[in-house]
mmCIF file of N, CA and C and ligand atoms in Angstrom:
data_model
loop_
_atom_site.group_PDB
_atom_site.id
_atom_site.type_symbol
_atom_site.label_atom_id
_atom_site.label_comp_id
_atom_site.label_asym_id
_atom_site.label_seq_id
_atom_site.Cartn_x
_atom_site.Cartn_y
_atom_site.Cartn_z
ATOM 1 N N UNK A 1 -34.851 2.866 43.383
ATOM 2 C CA UNK A 1 -35.007 1.685 42.529
ATOM 3 C C UNK A 1 -36.327 1.758 41.765
ATOM 4 N N UNK A 2 -36.334 1.390 40.511
ATOM 5 C CA UNK A 2 -37.590 1.445 39.756
ATOM 6 C C UNK A 2 -38.580 0.396 40.232
ATOM 7 N N UNK A 3 -39.893 0.734 40.151
ATOM 8 C CA UNK A 3 -40.934 -0.169 40.652
ATOM 9 C C UNK A 3 -40.929 -1.490 39.912
ATOM 10 N N UNK A 4 -40.437 -1.507 38.664
ATOM 11 C CA UNK A 4 -40.498 -2.768 37.917
ATOM 12 C C UNK A 4 -39.590 -3.837 38.511
ATOM 13 N N UNK A 5 -38.765 -3.482 39.509
ATOM 14 C CA UNK A 5 -37.910 -4.502 40.125
ATOM 15 C C UNK A 5 -38.579 -5.213 41.292
ATOM 16 N N UNK A 6 -39.731 -4.713 41.739
ATOM 17 C CA UNK A 6 -40.409 -5.416 42.813
ATOM 18 C C UNK A 6 -41.121 -6.646 42.236
ATOM 19 N N UNK A 7 -41.254 -7.703 43.033
ATOM 20 C CA UNK A 7 -41.989 -8.881 42.552
ATOM 21 C C UNK A 7 -43.482 -8.726 42.826
ATOM 22 N N UNK A 8 -43.906 -7.541 43.207
ATOM 23 C CA UNK A 8 -45.329 -7.264 43.469
ATOM 24 C C UNK A 8 -45.826 -6.205 42.505
ATOM 25 N N UNK A 9 -45.323 -6.231 41.291
ATOM 26 C CA UNK A 9 -45.687 -5.218 40.295
ATOM 27 C C UNK A 9 -47.183 -5.079 40.091
ATOM 28 N N UNK A 10 -47.878 -6.226 40.025
ATOM 29 C CA UNK A 10 -49.319 -6.168 39.764
ATOM 30 C C UNK A 10 -50.046 -5.457 40.895
ATOM 31 N N UNK A 11 -49.612 -5.742 42.112
ATOM 32 C CA UNK A 11 -50.260 -5.138 43.279
ATOM 33 C C UNK A 11 -49.959 -3.638 43.336
ATOM 34 N N UNK A 12 -48.715 -3.274 43.057
ATOM 35 C CA UNK A 12 -48.323 -1.856 43.050
ATOM 36 C C UNK A 12 -49.129 -1.113 41.983
ATOM 37 N N UNK A 13 -49.292 -1.738 40.843
ATOM 38 C CA UNK A 13 -50.042 -1.093 39.754
ATOM 39 C C UNK A 13 -51.502 -0.871 40.151
ATOM 40 N N UNK A 14 -52.093 -1.849 40.831
ATOM 41 C CA UNK A 14 -53.498 -1.677 41.240
ATOM 42 C C UNK A 14 -53.625 -0.597 42.308
ATOM 43 N N UNK A 15 -52.639 -0.528 43.210
ATOM 44 C CA UNK A 15 -52.665 0.515 44.242
ATOM 45 C C UNK A 15 -52.483 1.891 43.603
ATOM 46 N N UNK A 16 -51.617 1.947 42.622
ATOM 47 C CA UNK A 16 -51.382 3.206 41.919
ATOM 48 C C UNK A 16 -52.664 3.669 41.208
ATOM 49 N N UNK A 17 -53.363 2.709 40.615
ATOM 50 C CA UNK A 17 -54.579 3.058 39.860
ATOM 51 C C UNK A 17 -55.696 3.549 40.782
ATOM 52 N N UNK A 18 -55.910 2.852 41.899
ATOM 53 C CA UNK A 18 -57.024 3.245 42.772
ATOM 54 C C UNK A 18 -56.704 4.555 43.498
ATOM 55 N N UNK A 19 -55.430 4.857 43.662
ATOM 56 C CA UNK A 19 -55.034 6.120 44.301
ATOM 57 C C UNK A 19 -55.670 7.328 43.613
ATOM 58 N N UNK A 20 -55.891 7.218 42.303
ATOM 59 C CA UNK A 20 -56.482 8.331 41.558
ATOM 60 C C UNK A 20 -57.866 8.691 42.096
ATOM 61 N N UNK A 21 -58.532 7.725 42.736
ATOM 62 C CA UNK A 21 -59.882 7.966 43.258
ATOM 63 C C UNK A 21 -59.889 8.456 44.704
ATOM 64 N N UNK A 22 -58.718 8.612 45.295
ATOM 65 C CA UNK A 22 -58.661 9.044 46.699
ATOM 66 C C UNK A 22 -59.395 10.378 46.872
ATOM 67 N N UNK A 23 -60.072 10.499 48.008
ATOM 68 C CA UNK A 23 -60.753 11.759 48.344
ATOM 69 C C UNK A 23 -59.919 12.409 49.442
ATOM 70 N N UNK A 24 -59.021 13.284 49.035
ATOM 71 C CA UNK A 24 -58.074 13.865 49.992
ATOM 72 C C UNK A 24 -57.973 15.384 49.829
ATOM 73 N N UNK A 25 -59.136 16.085 49.899
ATOM 74 C CA UNK A 25 -59.103 17.535 49.671
ATOM 75 C C UNK A 25 -58.472 18.306 50.829
ATOM 76 N N UNK A 26 -58.328 17.683 51.990
ATOM 77 C CA UNK A 26 -57.822 18.406 53.165
ATOM 78 C C UNK A 26 -56.321 18.279 53.302
ATOM 79 N N UNK A 27 -55.813 17.073 53.135
ATOM 80 C CA UNK A 27 -54.357 16.898 53.222
ATOM 81 C C UNK A 27 -53.700 17.063 51.856
ATOM 82 N N UNK A 28 -54.447 16.797 50.807
ATOM 83 C CA UNK A 28 -53.850 16.813 49.468
ATOM 84 C C UNK A 28 -52.954 15.612 49.228
ATOM 85 N N UNK A 29 -52.996 14.646 50.138
ATOM 86 C CA UNK A 29 -52.101 13.484 50.066
ATOM 87 C C UNK A 29 -52.911 12.250 49.702
ATOM 88 N N UNK A 30 -52.835 11.854 48.436
ATOM 89 C CA UNK A 30 -53.612 10.706 47.974
ATOM 90 C C UNK A 30 -52.828 9.417 48.174
ATOM 91 N N UNK A 31 -53.526 8.402 48.669
ATOM 92 C CA UNK A 31 -52.900 7.098 48.931
ATOM 93 C C UNK A 31 -53.762 6.006 48.300
ATOM 94 N N UNK A 32 -53.109 5.027 47.704
ATOM 95 C CA UNK A 32 -53.805 3.855 47.177
ATOM 96 C C UNK A 32 -53.224 2.608 47.821
ATOM 97 N N UNK A 33 -54.070 1.640 48.081
ATOM 98 C CA UNK A 33 -53.597 0.377 48.672
ATOM 99 C C UNK A 33 -54.223 -0.789 47.924
ATOM 100 N N UNK A 34 -53.470 -1.862 47.796
ATOM 101 C CA UNK A 34 -53.985 -3.100 47.205
ATOM 102 C C UNK A 34 -53.540 -4.259 48.085
ATOM 103 N N UNK A 35 -54.457 -5.180 48.291
ATOM 104 C CA UNK A 35 -54.222 -6.337 49.159
ATOM 105 C C UNK A 35 -54.470 -7.607 48.364
ATOM 106 N N UNK A 36 -53.513 -8.536 48.427
ATOM 107 C CA UNK A 36 -53.763 -9.852 47.846
ATOM 108 C C UNK A 36 -54.239 -10.764 48.970
ATOM 109 N N UNK A 37 -55.458 -11.270 48.814
ATOM 110 C CA UNK A 37 -56.028 -12.143 49.836
ATOM 111 C C UNK A 37 -55.547 -13.573 49.622
ATOM 112 N N UNK A 38 -55.840 -14.418 50.577
ATOM 113 C CA UNK A 38 -55.376 -15.813 50.542
ATOM 114 C C UNK A 38 -55.820 -16.524 49.266
ATOM 115 N N UNK A 39 -56.984 -16.172 48.725
ATOM 116 C CA UNK A 39 -57.502 -16.799 47.496
ATOM 117 C C UNK A 39 -56.730 -16.361 46.263
ATOM 118 N N UNK A 40 -55.937 -15.286 46.387
ATOM 119 C CA UNK A 40 -55.251 -14.714 45.233
ATOM 120 C C UNK A 40 -55.964 -13.486 44.689
ATOM 121 N N UNK A 41 -57.203 -13.306 45.106
ATOM 122 C CA UNK A 41 -57.990 -12.136 44.678
ATOM 123 C C UNK A 41 -57.375 -10.860 45.257
ATOM 124 N N UNK A 42 -57.406 -9.789 44.486
ATOM 125 C CA UNK A 42 -56.858 -8.504 44.937
ATOM 126 C C UNK A 42 -57.999 -7.541 45.267
ATOM 127 N N UNK A 43 -57.860 -6.847 46.385
ATOM 128 C CA UNK A 43 -58.836 -5.852 46.817
ATOM 129 C C UNK A 43 -58.122 -4.519 46.966
ATOM 130 N N UNK A 44 -58.800 -3.447 46.570
ATOM 131 C CA UNK A 44 -58.142 -2.141 46.596
ATOM 132 C C UNK A 44 -58.902 -1.149 47.457
ATOM 133 N N UNK A 45 -58.209 -0.113 47.882
ATOM 134 C CA UNK A 45 -58.827 0.954 48.661
ATOM 135 C C UNK A 45 -58.020 2.229 48.532
ATOM 136 N N UNK A 46 -58.673 3.346 48.814
ATOM 137 C CA UNK A 46 -57.980 4.632 48.791
ATOM 138 C C UNK A 46 -58.392 5.405 50.038
ATOM 139 N N UNK A 47 -57.621 6.439 50.377
ATOM 140 C CA UNK A 47 -58.003 7.211 51.561
ATOM 141 C C UNK A 47 -59.223 8.074 51.251
ATOM 142 N N UNK A 48 -60.089 8.185 52.232
ATOM 143 C CA UNK A 48 -61.347 8.937 52.098
ATOM 144 C C UNK A 48 -61.416 9.906 53.272
ATOM 145 N N UNK A 49 -61.070 11.168 53.013
ATOM 146 C CA UNK A 49 -61.063 12.165 54.094
ATOM 147 C C UNK A 49 -62.458 12.749 54.285
ATOM 148 N N UNK A 50 -62.612 13.441 55.411
ATOM 149 C CA UNK A 50 -63.904 14.034 55.752
ATOM 150 C C UNK A 50 -63.658 15.421 56.337
ATOM 151 N N UNK A 51 -64.593 16.310 56.129
ATOM 152 C CA UNK A 51 -64.461 17.663 56.668
ATOM 153 C C UNK A 51 -64.350 17.618 58.195
ATOM 154 N N UNK A 52 -64.955 16.610 58.824
ATOM 155 C CA UNK A 52 -64.706 16.347 60.252
ATOM 156 C C UNK A 52 -63.463 15.448 60.260
ATOM 157 N N UNK A 53 -62.311 16.057 60.341
ATOM 158 C CA UNK A 53 -61.048 15.379 60.031
ATOM 159 C C UNK A 53 -60.855 13.980 60.617
ATOM 160 N N UNK A 54 -61.182 13.764 61.912
ATOM 161 C CA UNK A 54 -60.911 12.410 62.467
ATOM 162 C C UNK A 54 -61.730 11.302 61.813
ATOM 163 N N UNK A 55 -62.752 11.681 61.062
ATOM 164 C CA UNK A 55 -63.596 10.656 60.428
ATOM 165 C C UNK A 55 -62.992 10.103 59.138
ATOM 166 N N UNK A 56 -61.885 10.657 58.703
ATOM 167 C CA UNK A 56 -61.246 10.164 57.495
ATOM 168 C C UNK A 56 -60.723 8.749 57.685
ATOM 169 N N UNK A 57 -60.616 8.026 56.574
ATOM 170 C CA UNK A 57 -60.101 6.657 56.651
ATOM 171 C C UNK A 57 -58.918 6.483 55.699
ATOM 172 N N UNK A 58 -58.026 5.590 56.078
ATOM 173 C CA UNK A 58 -56.819 5.333 55.290
ATOM 174 C C UNK A 58 -57.109 4.370 54.140
ATOM 175 N N UNK A 59 -56.233 4.397 53.162
ATOM 176 C CA UNK A 59 -56.353 3.525 51.993
ATOM 177 C C UNK A 59 -56.340 2.049 52.398
ATOM 178 N N UNK A 60 -55.461 1.699 53.326
ATOM 179 C CA UNK A 60 -55.352 0.303 53.743
ATOM 180 C C UNK A 60 -56.657 -0.174 54.375
ATOM 181 N N UNK A 61 -57.285 0.716 55.157
ATOM 182 C CA UNK A 61 -58.544 0.343 55.823
ATOM 183 C C UNK A 61 -59.619 0.068 54.784
ATOM 184 N N UNK A 62 -59.631 0.872 53.715
ATOM 185 C CA UNK A 62 -60.607 0.663 52.650
ATOM 186 C C UNK A 62 -60.414 -0.672 51.956
ATOM 187 N N UNK A 63 -59.166 -1.014 51.697
ATOM 188 C CA UNK A 63 -58.877 -2.294 51.028
ATOM 189 C C UNK A 63 -59.249 -3.463 51.939
ATOM 190 N N UNK A 64 -58.970 -3.327 53.231
ATOM 191 C CA UNK A 64 -59.333 -4.387 54.187
ATOM 192 C C UNK A 64 -60.851 -4.557 54.227
ATOM 193 N N UNK A 65 -61.578 -3.455 54.247
ATOM 194 C CA UNK A 65 -63.047 -3.538 54.265
ATOM 195 C C UNK A 65 -63.570 -4.265 53.033
ATOM 196 N N UNK A 66 -62.995 -3.949 51.872
ATOM 197 C CA UNK A 66 -63.435 -4.606 50.626
ATOM 198 C C UNK A 66 -63.175 -6.100 50.695
ATOM 199 N N UNK A 67 -62.017 -6.471 51.257
ATOM 200 C CA UNK A 67 -61.666 -7.889 51.361
ATOM 201 C C UNK A 67 -62.647 -8.620 52.291
ATOM 202 N N UNK A 68 -62.893 -8.029 53.434
ATOM 203 C CA UNK A 68 -63.770 -8.692 54.408
ATOM 204 C C UNK A 68 -65.210 -8.744 53.881
ATOM 205 N N UNK A 69 -65.633 -7.673 53.215
ATOM 206 C CA UNK A 69 -66.990 -7.661 52.645
ATOM 207 C C UNK A 69 -67.160 -8.748 51.595
ATOM 208 N N UNK A 70 -66.053 -9.114 50.948
ATOM 209 C CA UNK A 70 -66.110 -10.168 49.926
ATOM 210 C C UNK A 70 -66.002 -11.560 50.551
ATOM 211 N N UNK A 71 -65.854 -11.618 51.856
ATOM 212 C CA UNK A 71 -65.852 -12.905 52.552
ATOM 213 C C UNK A 71 -64.481 -13.492 52.811
ATOM 214 N N UNK A 72 -63.433 -12.674 52.683
ATOM 215 C CA UNK A 72 -62.076 -13.192 52.918
ATOM 216 C C UNK A 72 -61.485 -12.601 54.197
ATOM 217 N N UNK A 73 -60.716 -13.411 54.901
ATOM 218 C CA UNK A 73 -60.150 -12.941 56.167
ATOM 219 C C UNK A 73 -58.658 -13.238 56.293
ATOM 220 N N UNK A 74 -58.012 -13.531 55.167
ATOM 221 C CA UNK A 74 -56.559 -13.754 55.209
ATOM 222 C C UNK A 74 -55.896 -12.994 54.082
ATOM 223 N N UNK A 75 -54.756 -12.367 54.356
ATOM 224 C CA UNK A 75 -54.045 -11.653 53.298
ATOM 225 C C UNK A 75 -52.570 -12.048 53.304
ATOM 226 N N UNK A 76 -51.973 -11.998 52.109
ATOM 227 C CA UNK A 76 -50.571 -12.419 51.980
ATOM 228 C C UNK A 76 -49.640 -11.283 51.556
ATOM 229 N N UNK A 77 -50.152 -10.343 50.782
ATOM 230 C CA UNK A 77 -49.304 -9.252 50.270
ATOM 231 C C UNK A 77 -50.080 -7.946 50.262
ATOM 232 N N UNK A 78 -49.353 -6.872 50.480
ATOM 233 C CA UNK A 78 -49.967 -5.546 50.524
ATOM 234 C C UNK A 78 -49.086 -4.577 49.745
ATOM 235 N N UNK A 79 -49.701 -3.682 48.996
ATOM 236 C CA UNK A 79 -48.951 -2.594 48.358
ATOM 237 C C UNK A 79 -49.599 -1.264 48.735
ATOM 238 N N UNK A 80 -48.767 -0.280 49.030
ATOM 239 C CA UNK A 80 -49.239 1.062 49.365
ATOM 240 C C UNK A 80 -48.486 2.045 48.476
ATOM 241 N N UNK A 81 -49.229 2.911 47.794
ATOM 242 C CA UNK A 81 -48.595 3.858 46.867
ATOM 243 C C UNK A 81 -49.046 5.277 47.191
ATOM 244 N N UNK A 82 -48.088 6.184 47.247
ATOM 245 C CA UNK A 82 -48.379 7.607 47.435
ATOM 246 C C UNK A 82 -47.293 8.398 46.717
ATOM 247 N N UNK A 83 -47.489 9.683 46.634
ATOM 248 C CA UNK A 83 -46.491 10.532 45.991
ATOM 249 C C UNK A 83 -45.738 11.283 47.070
ATOM 250 N N UNK A 84 -44.450 11.067 47.176
ATOM 251 C CA UNK A 84 -43.666 11.757 48.194
ATOM 252 C C UNK A 84 -42.201 11.529 47.934
ATOM 253 N N UNK A 85 -41.355 12.077 48.794
ATOM 254 C CA UNK A 85 -39.916 11.941 48.586
ATOM 255 C C UNK A 85 -39.410 10.518 48.786
ATOM 256 N N UNK A 86 -40.158 9.741 49.553
ATOM 257 C CA UNK A 86 -39.775 8.338 49.755
ATOM 258 C C UNK A 86 -41.035 7.504 49.965
ATOM 259 N N UNK A 87 -40.944 6.184 49.801
ATOM 260 C CA UNK A 87 -42.133 5.341 49.956
ATOM 261 C C UNK A 87 -42.798 5.556 51.314
ATOM 262 N N UNK A 88 -44.135 5.686 51.291
ATOM 263 C CA UNK A 88 -44.878 5.932 52.528
ATOM 264 C C UNK A 88 -45.144 4.604 53.225
ATOM 265 N N UNK A 89 -44.977 4.594 54.528
ATOM 266 C CA UNK A 89 -45.229 3.376 55.294
ATOM 267 C C UNK A 89 -46.635 3.457 55.898
ATOM 268 N N UNK A 90 -47.292 2.315 56.043
ATOM 269 C CA UNK A 90 -48.624 2.338 56.666
ATOM 270 C C UNK A 90 -48.557 2.970 58.057
ATOM 271 N N UNK A 91 -49.588 3.754 58.408
ATOM 272 C CA UNK A 91 -49.616 4.380 59.730
ATOM 273 C C UNK A 91 -49.747 3.289 60.801
ATOM 274 N N UNK A 92 -49.548 3.668 62.038
ATOM 275 C CA UNK A 92 -49.576 2.691 63.135
ATOM 276 C C UNK A 92 -50.887 1.936 63.215
ATOM 277 N N UNK A 93 -51.997 2.679 63.080
ATOM 278 C CA UNK A 93 -53.301 2.029 63.153
ATOM 279 C C UNK A 93 -53.484 1.017 62.036
ATOM 280 N N UNK A 94 -53.019 1.365 60.843
ATOM 281 C CA UNK A 94 -53.162 0.438 59.711
ATOM 282 C C UNK A 94 -52.276 -0.788 59.888
ATOM 283 N N UNK A 95 -51.129 -0.627 60.529
ATOM 284 C CA UNK A 95 -50.285 -1.806 60.792
ATOM 285 C C UNK A 95 -51.056 -2.792 61.666
ATOM 286 N N UNK A 96 -51.728 -2.270 62.678
ATOM 287 C CA UNK A 96 -52.519 -3.150 63.547
ATOM 288 C C UNK A 96 -53.685 -3.760 62.773
ATOM 289 N N UNK A 97 -54.320 -2.986 61.917
ATOM 290 C CA UNK A 97 -55.451 -3.517 61.121
ATOM 291 C C UNK A 97 -54.960 -4.620 60.190
ATOM 292 N N UNK A 98 -53.793 -4.428 59.577
ATOM 293 C CA UNK A 98 -53.244 -5.451 58.682
ATOM 294 C C UNK A 98 -52.892 -6.706 59.471
ATOM 295 N N UNK A 99 -52.415 -6.520 60.707
ATOM 296 C CA UNK A 99 -52.021 -7.661 61.538
ATOM 297 C C UNK A 99 -53.220 -8.548 61.884
ATOM 298 N N UNK A 100 -54.405 -7.968 61.868
ATOM 299 C CA UNK A 100 -55.615 -8.750 62.163
ATOM 300 C C UNK A 100 -55.811 -9.866 61.131
ATOM 301 N N UNK A 101 -55.384 -9.618 59.897
ATOM 302 C CA UNK A 101 -55.650 -10.552 58.800
ATOM 303 C C UNK A 101 -54.388 -11.107 58.150
ATOM 304 N N UNK A 102 -53.228 -10.524 58.487
ATOM 305 C CA UNK A 102 -51.968 -10.979 57.913
ATOM 306 C C UNK A 102 -51.176 -11.807 58.908
ATOM 307 N N UNK A 103 -49.926 -12.099 58.535
ATOM 308 C CA UNK A 103 -49.029 -12.841 59.416
ATOM 309 C C UNK A 103 -47.747 -12.036 59.511
ATOM 310 N N UNK A 104 -46.861 -12.452 60.395
ATOM 311 C CA UNK A 104 -45.598 -11.733 60.552
ATOM 312 C C UNK A 104 -44.849 -11.624 59.237
ATOM 313 N N UNK A 105 -44.935 -12.675 58.418
ATOM 314 C CA UNK A 105 -44.172 -12.701 57.158
ATOM 315 C C UNK A 105 -44.913 -12.057 55.987
ATOM 316 N N UNK A 106 -46.098 -11.536 56.249
ATOM 317 C CA UNK A 106 -46.836 -10.839 55.179
ATOM 318 C C UNK A 106 -45.958 -9.742 54.578
ATOM 319 N N UNK A 107 -45.958 -9.721 53.254
ATOM 320 C CA UNK A 107 -45.085 -8.812 52.521
ATOM 321 C C UNK A 107 -45.766 -7.455 52.268
ATOM 322 N N UNK A 108 -45.094 -6.380 52.678
ATOM 323 C CA UNK A 108 -45.637 -5.036 52.442
ATOM 324 C C UNK A 108 -44.706 -4.317 51.465
ATOM 325 N N UNK A 109 -45.240 -3.911 50.327
ATOM 326 C CA UNK A 109 -44.453 -3.131 49.357
ATOM 327 C C UNK A 109 -44.950 -1.699 49.395
ATOM 328 N N UNK A 110 -44.021 -0.778 49.616
ATOM 329 C CA UNK A 110 -44.355 0.642 49.689
ATOM 330 C C UNK A 110 -43.689 1.330 48.512
ATOM 331 N N UNK A 111 -44.471 2.061 47.722
ATOM 332 C CA UNK A 111 -43.918 2.644 46.495
ATOM 333 C C UNK A 111 -44.339 4.093 46.321
ATOM 334 N N UNK A 112 -43.496 4.832 45.639
ATOM 335 C CA UNK A 112 -43.837 6.214 45.269
ATOM 336 C C UNK A 112 -44.372 6.209 43.845
ATOM 337 N N UNK A 113 -44.992 7.294 43.454
ATOM 338 C CA UNK A 113 -45.521 7.390 42.096
ATOM 339 C C UNK A 113 -44.406 7.448 41.060
ATOM 340 N N UNK A 114 -43.202 7.870 41.494
ATOM 341 C CA UNK A 114 -42.111 7.947 40.514
ATOM 342 C C UNK A 114 -41.253 6.682 40.503
ATOM 343 N N UNK A 115 -41.744 5.608 41.151
ATOM 344 C CA UNK A 115 -41.105 4.307 40.960
ATOM 345 C C UNK A 115 -40.140 3.848 42.034
ATOM 346 N N UNK A 116 -39.921 4.656 43.086
ATOM 347 C CA UNK A 116 -39.098 4.138 44.191
ATOM 348 C C UNK A 116 -39.939 3.147 44.983
ATOM 349 N N UNK A 117 -39.309 2.162 45.566
ATOM 350 C CA UNK A 117 -40.068 1.284 46.447
ATOM 351 C C UNK A 117 -39.173 0.711 47.537
ATOM 352 N N UNK A 118 -39.797 0.256 48.592
ATOM 353 C CA UNK A 118 -39.115 -0.547 49.609
ATOM 354 C C UNK A 118 -40.077 -1.626 50.052
ATOM 355 N N UNK A 119 -39.534 -2.694 50.570
ATOM 356 C CA UNK A 119 -40.388 -3.772 51.052
ATOM 357 C C UNK A 119 -40.027 -4.077 52.503
ATOM 358 N N UNK A 120 -40.999 -4.581 53.229
ATOM 359 C CA UNK A 120 -40.790 -4.993 54.616
ATOM 360 C C UNK A 120 -41.830 -6.043 54.941
ATOM 361 N N UNK A 121 -41.555 -6.839 55.959
ATOM 362 C CA UNK A 121 -42.593 -7.748 56.437
ATOM 363 C C UNK A 121 -43.423 -7.016 57.487
ATOM 364 N N UNK A 122 -44.594 -7.571 57.737
ATOM 365 C CA UNK A 122 -45.463 -6.961 58.750
ATOM 366 C C UNK A 122 -44.785 -6.980 60.123
ATOM 367 N N UNK A 123 -44.068 -8.054 60.425
ATOM 368 C CA UNK A 123 -43.425 -8.089 61.748
ATOM 369 C C UNK A 123 -42.284 -7.072 61.853
ATOM 370 N N UNK A 124 -41.691 -6.711 60.721
ATOM 371 C CA UNK A 124 -40.678 -5.641 60.770
ATOM 372 C C UNK A 124 -41.340 -4.290 61.031
ATOM 373 N N UNK A 125 -42.540 -4.109 60.461
ATOM 374 C CA UNK A 125 -43.238 -2.831 60.647
ATOM 375 C C UNK A 125 -43.946 -2.751 61.994
ATOM 376 N N UNK A 126 -44.318 -3.901 62.533
ATOM 377 C CA UNK A 126 -45.065 -3.900 63.802
ATOM 378 C C UNK A 126 -44.491 -4.942 64.754
ATOM 379 N N UNK A 127 -43.265 -4.709 65.220
ATOM 380 C CA UNK A 127 -42.678 -5.681 66.157
ATOM 381 C C UNK A 127 -43.461 -5.665 67.473
ATOM 382 N N UNK A 128 -43.569 -6.819 68.077
ATOM 383 C CA UNK A 128 -44.258 -6.887 69.376
ATOM 384 C C UNK A 128 -45.743 -6.617 69.261
ATOM 385 N N UNK A 129 -46.334 -6.982 68.113
ATOM 386 C CA UNK A 129 -47.756 -6.682 67.885
ATOM 387 C C UNK A 129 -48.642 -7.245 68.991
ATOM 388 N N UNK A 130 -49.631 -6.466 69.359
ATOM 389 C CA UNK A 130 -50.658 -6.950 70.278
ATOM 390 C C UNK A 130 -51.494 -7.987 69.546
ATOM 391 N N UNK A 131 -51.727 -9.117 70.181
ATOM 392 C CA UNK A 131 -52.502 -10.180 69.543
ATOM 393 C C UNK A 131 -53.428 -10.856 70.535
ATOM 394 N N UNK A 132 -54.219 -11.786 70.044
ATOM 395 C CA UNK A 132 -55.215 -12.470 70.874
ATOM 396 C C UNK A 132 -54.549 -13.177 72.057
ATOM 397 N N UNK A 133 -53.294 -13.646 71.858
ATOM 398 C CA UNK A 133 -52.592 -14.340 72.924
ATOM 399 C C UNK A 133 -52.417 -13.497 74.181
ATOM 400 N N UNK A 134 -52.361 -12.172 73.990
ATOM 401 C CA UNK A 134 -52.204 -11.280 75.152
ATOM 402 C C UNK A 134 -53.436 -11.270 76.045
ATOM 403 N N UNK A 135 -54.565 -11.741 75.494
ATOM 404 C CA UNK A 135 -55.796 -11.709 76.281
ATOM 405 C C UNK A 135 -56.110 -13.069 76.912
ATOM 406 N N UNK A 136 -55.184 -14.016 76.746
ATOM 407 C CA UNK A 136 -55.430 -15.349 77.326
ATOM 408 C C UNK A 136 -55.446 -15.238 78.852
ATOM 409 N N UNK A 137 -56.261 -16.069 79.494
ATOM 410 C CA UNK A 137 -56.297 -16.103 80.976
ATOM 411 C C UNK A 137 -54.928 -16.525 81.485
ATOM 412 N N UNK A 138 -54.408 -15.844 82.512
ATOM 413 C CA UNK A 138 -53.096 -16.238 83.039
ATOM 414 C C UNK A 138 -53.277 -17.022 84.333
HETATM 415 N N1 THU B 1 -52.922 7.792 54.864
HETATM 416 C C1 THU B 1 -53.268 6.574 54.344
HETATM 417 O O1 THU B 1 -54.249 6.450 53.606
HETATM 418 N N2 THU B 1 -52.502 5.516 54.671
HETATM 419 C C2 THU B 1 -51.391 5.578 55.452
HETATM 420 O O2 THU B 1 -50.838 4.548 55.805
HETATM 421 C C3 THU B 1 -50.849 6.876 55.851
HETATM 422 C C4 THU B 1 -51.814 8.006 55.761
HETATM 423 C C5 THU B 1 -53.767 8.950 54.523
HETATM 424 C C6 THU B 1 -54.619 9.447 55.652
HETATM 425 C C7 THU B 1 -54.863 10.875 55.251
HETATM 426 O O3 THU B 1 -55.996 10.906 54.386
HETATM 427 C C8 THU B 1 -53.623 11.251 54.460
HETATM 428 O O4 THU B 1 -52.966 10.040 54.136
HETATM 429 C C9 THU B 1 -52.659 12.152 55.217
HETATM 430 O O5 THU B 1 -52.344 11.612 56.445
#
C-alpha cells in the first residue's frame, strides 16, 4: 500500500527525512523515527551505531531522548521508516522504551522507503508489557 494512505503521513515524512542522517556504517541499515508528543510537537531520531557495536542506539531511542529533553513525557503516535522488503517493526527494547511514555492504544506506523506501510497499536506489538503495576507490594 502506498504511504499516502496512512493517516500519519506527516510523521512518516519526518521519519523518512531524519533517516538520511542515520549513522549506520556497520549494519548499513538506516532507520528514522518520529514521535508525536502529547502537545502535538514532533520529535525525531535516527540510529547511531558505534564501532563498539553494543553501544549503538536505535532511531526510536533517539526520538524518545529528544522528546524527554524537551520536557515532554507523553506520546500518541510513532512512525518508523527503513528500507527493506517489508515495514520494519521496533525492536523489543524499543517497544519497552515506547511503553514508558505511550499507552496501549498508541499508534505505531511502520513504513518502507518505497511506500509500503503497516500500522499497529503498542499493545499489539508488546502484549503483556511489564509495567509499574508489577512492582506493587503484594
Ligand atoms: N534499529 C533501529 O534503529 N530501530 C529498530 O527498531 C530496529 C533496529 C537499528 C539498530 C541498528 O543500528 C540497525 O537498525 C540494525 O539492527
